[in-house]
XYZ file of C-alpha atoms in Angstrom:
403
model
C 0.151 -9.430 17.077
C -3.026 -11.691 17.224
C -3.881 -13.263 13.170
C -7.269 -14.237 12.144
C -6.252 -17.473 9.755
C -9.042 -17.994 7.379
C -9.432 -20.830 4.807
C -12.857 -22.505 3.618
C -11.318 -24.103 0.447
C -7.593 -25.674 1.676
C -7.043 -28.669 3.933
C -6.330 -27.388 7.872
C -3.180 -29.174 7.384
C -2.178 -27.533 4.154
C 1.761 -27.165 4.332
C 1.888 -23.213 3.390
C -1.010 -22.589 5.717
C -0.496 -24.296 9.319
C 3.317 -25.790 8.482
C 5.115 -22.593 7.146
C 3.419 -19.404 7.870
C 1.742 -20.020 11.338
C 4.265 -22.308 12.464
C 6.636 -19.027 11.895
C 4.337 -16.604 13.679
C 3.878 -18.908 16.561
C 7.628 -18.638 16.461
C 8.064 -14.955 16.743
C 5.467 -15.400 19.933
C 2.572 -13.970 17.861
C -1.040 -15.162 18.576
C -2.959 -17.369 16.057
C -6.496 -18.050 15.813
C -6.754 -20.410 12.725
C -10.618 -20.934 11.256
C -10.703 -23.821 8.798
C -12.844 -26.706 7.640
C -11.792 -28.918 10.364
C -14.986 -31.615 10.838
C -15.404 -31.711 6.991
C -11.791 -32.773 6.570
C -12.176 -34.732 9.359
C -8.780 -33.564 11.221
C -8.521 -31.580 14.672
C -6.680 -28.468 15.308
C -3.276 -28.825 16.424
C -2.788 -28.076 20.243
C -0.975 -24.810 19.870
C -3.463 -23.393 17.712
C -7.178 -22.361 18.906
C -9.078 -23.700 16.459
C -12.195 -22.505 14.339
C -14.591 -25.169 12.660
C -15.940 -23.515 9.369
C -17.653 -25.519 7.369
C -16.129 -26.258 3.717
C -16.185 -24.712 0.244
C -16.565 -27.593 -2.449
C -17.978 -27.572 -6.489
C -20.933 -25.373 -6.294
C -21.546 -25.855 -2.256
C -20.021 -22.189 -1.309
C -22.639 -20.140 0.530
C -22.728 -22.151 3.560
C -18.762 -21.345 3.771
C -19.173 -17.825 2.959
C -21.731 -16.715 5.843
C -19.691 -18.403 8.282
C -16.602 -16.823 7.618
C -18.636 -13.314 6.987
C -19.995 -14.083 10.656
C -16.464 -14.828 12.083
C -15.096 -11.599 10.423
C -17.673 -9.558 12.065
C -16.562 -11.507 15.856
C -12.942 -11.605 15.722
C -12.218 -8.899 13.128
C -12.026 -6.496 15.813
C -9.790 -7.312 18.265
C -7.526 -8.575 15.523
C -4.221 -7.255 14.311
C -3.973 -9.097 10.597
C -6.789 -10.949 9.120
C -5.050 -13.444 6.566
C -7.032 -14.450 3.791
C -5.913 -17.719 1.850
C -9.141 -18.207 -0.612
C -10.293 -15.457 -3.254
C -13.927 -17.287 -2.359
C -13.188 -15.213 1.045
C -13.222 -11.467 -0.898
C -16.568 -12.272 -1.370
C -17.441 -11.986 2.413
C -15.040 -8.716 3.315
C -17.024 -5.559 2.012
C -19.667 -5.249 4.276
C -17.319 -6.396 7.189
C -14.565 -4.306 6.757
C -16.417 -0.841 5.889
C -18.030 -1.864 9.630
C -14.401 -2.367 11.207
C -13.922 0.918 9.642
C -16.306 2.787 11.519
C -15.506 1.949 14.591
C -11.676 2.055 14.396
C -8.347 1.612 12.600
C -9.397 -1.609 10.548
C -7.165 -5.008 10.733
C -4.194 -5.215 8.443
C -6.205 -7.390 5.974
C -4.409 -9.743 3.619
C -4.992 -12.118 0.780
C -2.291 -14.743 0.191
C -2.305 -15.204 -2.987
C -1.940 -19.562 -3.413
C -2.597 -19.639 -7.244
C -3.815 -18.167 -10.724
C -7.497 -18.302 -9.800
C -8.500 -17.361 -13.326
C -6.624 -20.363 -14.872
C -7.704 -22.853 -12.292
C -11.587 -22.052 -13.425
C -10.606 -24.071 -16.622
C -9.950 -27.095 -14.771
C -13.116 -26.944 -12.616
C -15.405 -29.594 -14.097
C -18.348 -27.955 -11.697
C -18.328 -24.662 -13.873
C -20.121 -25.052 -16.710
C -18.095 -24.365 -20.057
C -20.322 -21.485 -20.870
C -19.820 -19.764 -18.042
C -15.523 -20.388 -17.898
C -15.191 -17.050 -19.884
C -17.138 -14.600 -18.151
C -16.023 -15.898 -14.758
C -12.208 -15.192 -15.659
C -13.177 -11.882 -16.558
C -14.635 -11.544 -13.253
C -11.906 -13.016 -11.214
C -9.153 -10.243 -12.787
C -11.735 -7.903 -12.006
C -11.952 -9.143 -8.524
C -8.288 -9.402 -8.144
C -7.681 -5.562 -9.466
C -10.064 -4.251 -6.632
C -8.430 -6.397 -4.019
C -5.294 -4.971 -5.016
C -6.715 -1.727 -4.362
C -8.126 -2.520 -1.036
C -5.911 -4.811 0.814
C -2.457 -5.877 1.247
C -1.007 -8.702 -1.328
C 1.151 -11.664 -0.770
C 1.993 -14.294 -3.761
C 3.291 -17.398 -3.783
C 4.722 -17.388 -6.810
C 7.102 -14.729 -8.505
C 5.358 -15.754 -11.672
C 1.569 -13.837 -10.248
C 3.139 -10.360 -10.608
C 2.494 -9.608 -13.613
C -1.369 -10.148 -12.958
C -1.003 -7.028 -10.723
C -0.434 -3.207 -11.358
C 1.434 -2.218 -7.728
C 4.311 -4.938 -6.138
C 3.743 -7.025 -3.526
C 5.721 -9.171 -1.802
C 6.531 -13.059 -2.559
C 6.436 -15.661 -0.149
C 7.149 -18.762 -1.719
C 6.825 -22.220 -1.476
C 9.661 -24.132 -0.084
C 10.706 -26.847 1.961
C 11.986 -27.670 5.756
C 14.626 -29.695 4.622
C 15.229 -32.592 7.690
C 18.075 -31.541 10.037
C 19.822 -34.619 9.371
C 21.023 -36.447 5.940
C 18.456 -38.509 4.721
C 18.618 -42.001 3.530
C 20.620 -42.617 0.299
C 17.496 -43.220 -2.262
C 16.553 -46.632 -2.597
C 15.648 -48.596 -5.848
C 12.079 -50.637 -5.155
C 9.615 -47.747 -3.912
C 8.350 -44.673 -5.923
C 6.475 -41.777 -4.070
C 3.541 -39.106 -4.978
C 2.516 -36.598 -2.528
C -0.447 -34.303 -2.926
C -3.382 -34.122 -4.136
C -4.703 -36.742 -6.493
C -6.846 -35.237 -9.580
C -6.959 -35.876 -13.421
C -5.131 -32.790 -13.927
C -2.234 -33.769 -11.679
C -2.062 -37.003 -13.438
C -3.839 -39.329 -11.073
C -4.373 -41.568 -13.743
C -1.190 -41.662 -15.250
C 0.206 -42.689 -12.180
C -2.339 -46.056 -12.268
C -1.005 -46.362 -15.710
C 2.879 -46.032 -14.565
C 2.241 -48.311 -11.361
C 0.644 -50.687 -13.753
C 4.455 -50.453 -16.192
C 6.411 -50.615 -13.028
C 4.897 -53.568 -11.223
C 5.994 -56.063 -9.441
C 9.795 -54.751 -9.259
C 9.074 -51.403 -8.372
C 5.841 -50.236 -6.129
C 4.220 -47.053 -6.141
C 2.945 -44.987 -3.204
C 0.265 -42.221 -3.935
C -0.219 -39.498 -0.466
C -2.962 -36.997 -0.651
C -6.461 -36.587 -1.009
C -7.999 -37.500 -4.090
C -10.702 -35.705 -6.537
C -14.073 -37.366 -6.569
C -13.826 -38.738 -10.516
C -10.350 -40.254 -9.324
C -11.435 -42.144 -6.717
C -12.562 -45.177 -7.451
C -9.773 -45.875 -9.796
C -7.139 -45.239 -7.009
C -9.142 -47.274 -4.451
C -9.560 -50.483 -7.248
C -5.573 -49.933 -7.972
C -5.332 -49.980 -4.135
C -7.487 -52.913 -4.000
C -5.745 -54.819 -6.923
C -1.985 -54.268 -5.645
C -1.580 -51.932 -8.620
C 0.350 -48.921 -5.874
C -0.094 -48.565 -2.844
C -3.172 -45.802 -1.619
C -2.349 -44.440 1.561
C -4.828 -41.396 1.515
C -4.609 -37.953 3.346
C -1.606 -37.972 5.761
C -0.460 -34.671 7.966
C 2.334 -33.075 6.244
C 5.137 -34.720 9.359
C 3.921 -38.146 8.615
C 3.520 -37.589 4.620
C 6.789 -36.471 4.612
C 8.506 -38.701 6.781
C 7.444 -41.284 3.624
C 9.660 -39.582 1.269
C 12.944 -41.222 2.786
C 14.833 -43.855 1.476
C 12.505 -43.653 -1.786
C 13.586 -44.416 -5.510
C 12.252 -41.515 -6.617
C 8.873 -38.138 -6.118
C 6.679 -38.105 -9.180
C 4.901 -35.126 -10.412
C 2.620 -35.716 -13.511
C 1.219 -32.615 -13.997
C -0.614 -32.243 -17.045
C 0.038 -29.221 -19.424
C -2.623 -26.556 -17.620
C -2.444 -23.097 -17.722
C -2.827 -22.635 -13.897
C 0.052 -25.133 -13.986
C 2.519 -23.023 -16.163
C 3.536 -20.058 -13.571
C 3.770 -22.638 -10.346
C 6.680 -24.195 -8.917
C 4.891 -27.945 -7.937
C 5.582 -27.461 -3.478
C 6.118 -31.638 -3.896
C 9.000 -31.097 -6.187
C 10.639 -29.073 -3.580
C 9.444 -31.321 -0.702
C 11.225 -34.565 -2.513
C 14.724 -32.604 -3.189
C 14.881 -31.364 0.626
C 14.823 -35.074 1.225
C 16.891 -36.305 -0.746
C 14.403 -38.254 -2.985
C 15.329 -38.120 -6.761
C 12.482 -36.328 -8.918
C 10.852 -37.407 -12.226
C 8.814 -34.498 -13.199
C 6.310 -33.676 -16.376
C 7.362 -30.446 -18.023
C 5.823 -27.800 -16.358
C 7.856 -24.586 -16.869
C 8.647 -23.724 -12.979
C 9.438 -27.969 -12.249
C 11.666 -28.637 -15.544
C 13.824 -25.659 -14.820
C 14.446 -27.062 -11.472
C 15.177 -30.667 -12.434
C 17.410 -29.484 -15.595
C 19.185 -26.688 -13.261
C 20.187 -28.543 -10.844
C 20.644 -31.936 -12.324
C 18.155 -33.477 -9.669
C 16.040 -36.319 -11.863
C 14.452 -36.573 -15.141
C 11.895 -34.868 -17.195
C 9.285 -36.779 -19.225
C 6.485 -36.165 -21.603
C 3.011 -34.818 -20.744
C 0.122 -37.643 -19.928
C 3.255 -40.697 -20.639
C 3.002 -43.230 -18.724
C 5.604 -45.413 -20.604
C 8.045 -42.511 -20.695
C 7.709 -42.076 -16.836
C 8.373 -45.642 -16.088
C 11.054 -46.026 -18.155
C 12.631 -43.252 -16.006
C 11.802 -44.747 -13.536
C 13.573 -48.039 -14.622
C 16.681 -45.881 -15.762
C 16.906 -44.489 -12.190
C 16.327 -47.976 -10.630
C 19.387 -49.272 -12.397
C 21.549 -46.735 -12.294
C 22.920 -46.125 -8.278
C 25.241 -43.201 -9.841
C 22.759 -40.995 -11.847
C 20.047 -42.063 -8.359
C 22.643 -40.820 -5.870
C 23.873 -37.839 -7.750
C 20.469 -36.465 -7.961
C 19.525 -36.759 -5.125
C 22.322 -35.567 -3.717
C 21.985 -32.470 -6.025
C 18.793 -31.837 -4.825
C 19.002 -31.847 -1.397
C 22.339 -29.345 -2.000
C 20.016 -26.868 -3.640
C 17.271 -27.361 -0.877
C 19.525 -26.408 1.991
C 20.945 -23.600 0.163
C 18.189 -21.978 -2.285
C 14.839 -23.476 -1.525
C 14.587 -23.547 2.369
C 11.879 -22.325 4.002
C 14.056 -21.451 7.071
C 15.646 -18.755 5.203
C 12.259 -16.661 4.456
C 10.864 -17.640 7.145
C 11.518 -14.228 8.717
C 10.852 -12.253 6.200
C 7.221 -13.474 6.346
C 6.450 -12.112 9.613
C 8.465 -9.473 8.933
C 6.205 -8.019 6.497
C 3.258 -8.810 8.402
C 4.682 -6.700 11.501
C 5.718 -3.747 9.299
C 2.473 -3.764 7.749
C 0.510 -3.583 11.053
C 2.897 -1.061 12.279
C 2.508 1.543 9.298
C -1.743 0.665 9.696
C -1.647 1.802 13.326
C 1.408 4.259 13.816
C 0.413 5.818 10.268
C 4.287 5.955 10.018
C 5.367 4.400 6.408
C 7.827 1.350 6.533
C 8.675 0.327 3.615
C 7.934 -3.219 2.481
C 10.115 -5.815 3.442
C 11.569 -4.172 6.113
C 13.644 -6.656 8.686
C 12.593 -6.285 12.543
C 9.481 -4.483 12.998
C 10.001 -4.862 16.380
C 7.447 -7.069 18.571
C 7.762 -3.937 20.841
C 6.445 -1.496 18.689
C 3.501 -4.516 16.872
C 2.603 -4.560 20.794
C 2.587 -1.265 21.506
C 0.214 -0.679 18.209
C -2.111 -3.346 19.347
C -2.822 -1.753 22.172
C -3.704 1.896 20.583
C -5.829 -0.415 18.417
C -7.717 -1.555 21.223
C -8.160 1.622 23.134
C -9.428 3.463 19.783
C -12.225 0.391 19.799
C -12.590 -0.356 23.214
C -13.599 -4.252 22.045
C -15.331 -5.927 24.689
C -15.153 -9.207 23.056
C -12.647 -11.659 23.765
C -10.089 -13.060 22.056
């Protein structure tokens, strides 16, 4: 199959994105042209991807973002197979688009991978006004009802169904746990990975580095919000934790071994509730202990599996006296993490959905063009019969553009 990729909001490197779902189509041999935000995140695309610069989609600064990925839909809608969608900011530029890819053919499988519960996530945008919160939630389940009507749904969470009439398919977020066993956890160094906001707890974590110093350090991975970053960079500065900024996901999560213990401060947000936190799963596949706030999705991880400790909401004493607690005691450290790398390998591995992904993406493309109905989910496709489709697409347009 050949996949348009399309994000204007999410980092290039974004772990679902690049590290999960294309890595797995480049794995079944399909072709991938990915169209991010590449100069304004200041990354490259990988080598095995062709790469397309858009720019990005920040606060209030959308429109620029939005007629450059309504212009690349119009180039390389044509000749493609799937278009996957991973902002609703992106529904915004398909009408026009895809009632032209209509006319002149059997349109692109078109899908929007559902990351998050948009409506929710408007109350934690300090760019929307207050006023206007209301009225845009309204509009985003409105939004969401037609797209269920028009194009094909994935969700990351099992959690986002009940926001929709029909079913769609999940695709989670899990991990690539390492091949090999990872370091036992150590007692002196104290990991966050992601991205670094007030609603994630960016300042709690200055607050718990702060507790914790100088016996234990603290090492914060990810991009940070703009109202958070001074105070990380003067905690940097002042040897309060350790800074390190945006690292690719390999590198990020290569600093996850040997650590005391993955922190996830969440605050108590309503886009918060219905997500499992990705970094939760990222520090159990390595065998990194987890001290988590008590969002619904994280706690019931931790507490199932008996993989760290769950603290109060915005407590920065609580969390370093977990902290501490783990730090001391080499039983309840190794145990967890040993817990939570178990439940990695066998529940939350990436490896074992992997397939299903693609999968769904194949059957999808082959009940589009073979107008044959295969019902969702269905195993094997067949890269035969995905081929075979692509071409009928092709002679029905007769594209002239390339690839």
């Amino acid at each position: 199959m050949r996949i348009l990729v399309v994000t204007v909001v999410h980092h290039p490197e974004d772990a679902r994105i690049l590290h999960r779902e294309i890595a797995a189509l480049h794995e079944r041999g399909h072709e991938v042209v990915y169209a991010a935000p590449f100069t304004a995140r200041g990354t490259a695309p990988r080598p095995e991807v062709e790469g397309v610069d858009l720019p990005r989609a920040s606060g209030r600064d959308r429109v620029a973002a939005l007629r450059a990925a309504r212009s690349l839909l119009a180039e390389r809608g044509p000749v493609a197979d799937v278009i996957l969608l991973h902002d609703p900011e992106l529904l915004l530029a398909l009408p026009g688009t895809l009632r032209r890819l209509r006319r002149e053919g059997p349109a692109p499988v078109t899908v929007w991978d559902v990351h998050e519960d948009t409506a929710a996530a408007l109350v934690m945008k300090a760019w929307v006004p207050r006023v206007l919160r209301p009225p845009l939630r309204t509009a985003v389940r409105a939004a969401e009802r037609l797209a269920e009507r028009r194009l094909r749904l994935l969700l990351a969470e099992d959690a986002y169904r009940s926001r929709f009439r029909r079913a769609h398919p999940v695709v989670p977020n899990l991990a690539t746990p390492p091949a090999g066993p990872p370091p036992p956890p150590g007692n002196d160094r104290v990991v966050y990975l992601g991205q670094l906001s007030r609603a994630r707890g960016a300042l709690d974590l200055i607050a718990t580095a702060r507790l914790l110093a100088p016996d234990v350090g603290v090492e914060a991975i990810g991009a940070a919000d703009p109202d958070v970053r001074d105070a990380l960079q003067a905690a940097d500065r002042d040897g309060v934790l350790r800074w390190r900024g945006f690292l690719p996901n390999d590198r990020a999560l290569a600093r996850l071994e040997g650590a005391l213990a993955g922190l996830s401060l969440l605050h108590d947000q309503p886009n918060y509730r219905h997500s499992r936190p990705t970094k939760v799963v990222e520090y159990m596949a390595h065998g990194v202990p987890v001290v988590t706030t008590p969002t619904p999705l994280a706690a019931e991880l931790v507490e199932r599996h008996g993989c760290g400790l769950v603290v109060p909401y915005e407590d920065p004493p609580a969390a370093a006296a977990a902290l501490r607690r783990l730090a001391r005691d080499s039983r309840l450290r190794l145990d967890a993490a040993r817990l939570g790398r178990a439940a990695a390998l066998s529940e939350l591995n990436w490896g074992h959905r992997a397939a299903g992904f693609v999968d769904q993406l194949e059957a999808w493309v082959e009940e589009e063009t073979a107008g044959v109905p295969v019902a969702a989910g269905t195993a094997g496709a067949g890269q035969g019969v995905v081929r075979g489709a692509r071409r009928r697409r092709a002679g029905a347009r007769v594209p002239a553009r390339p690839w």
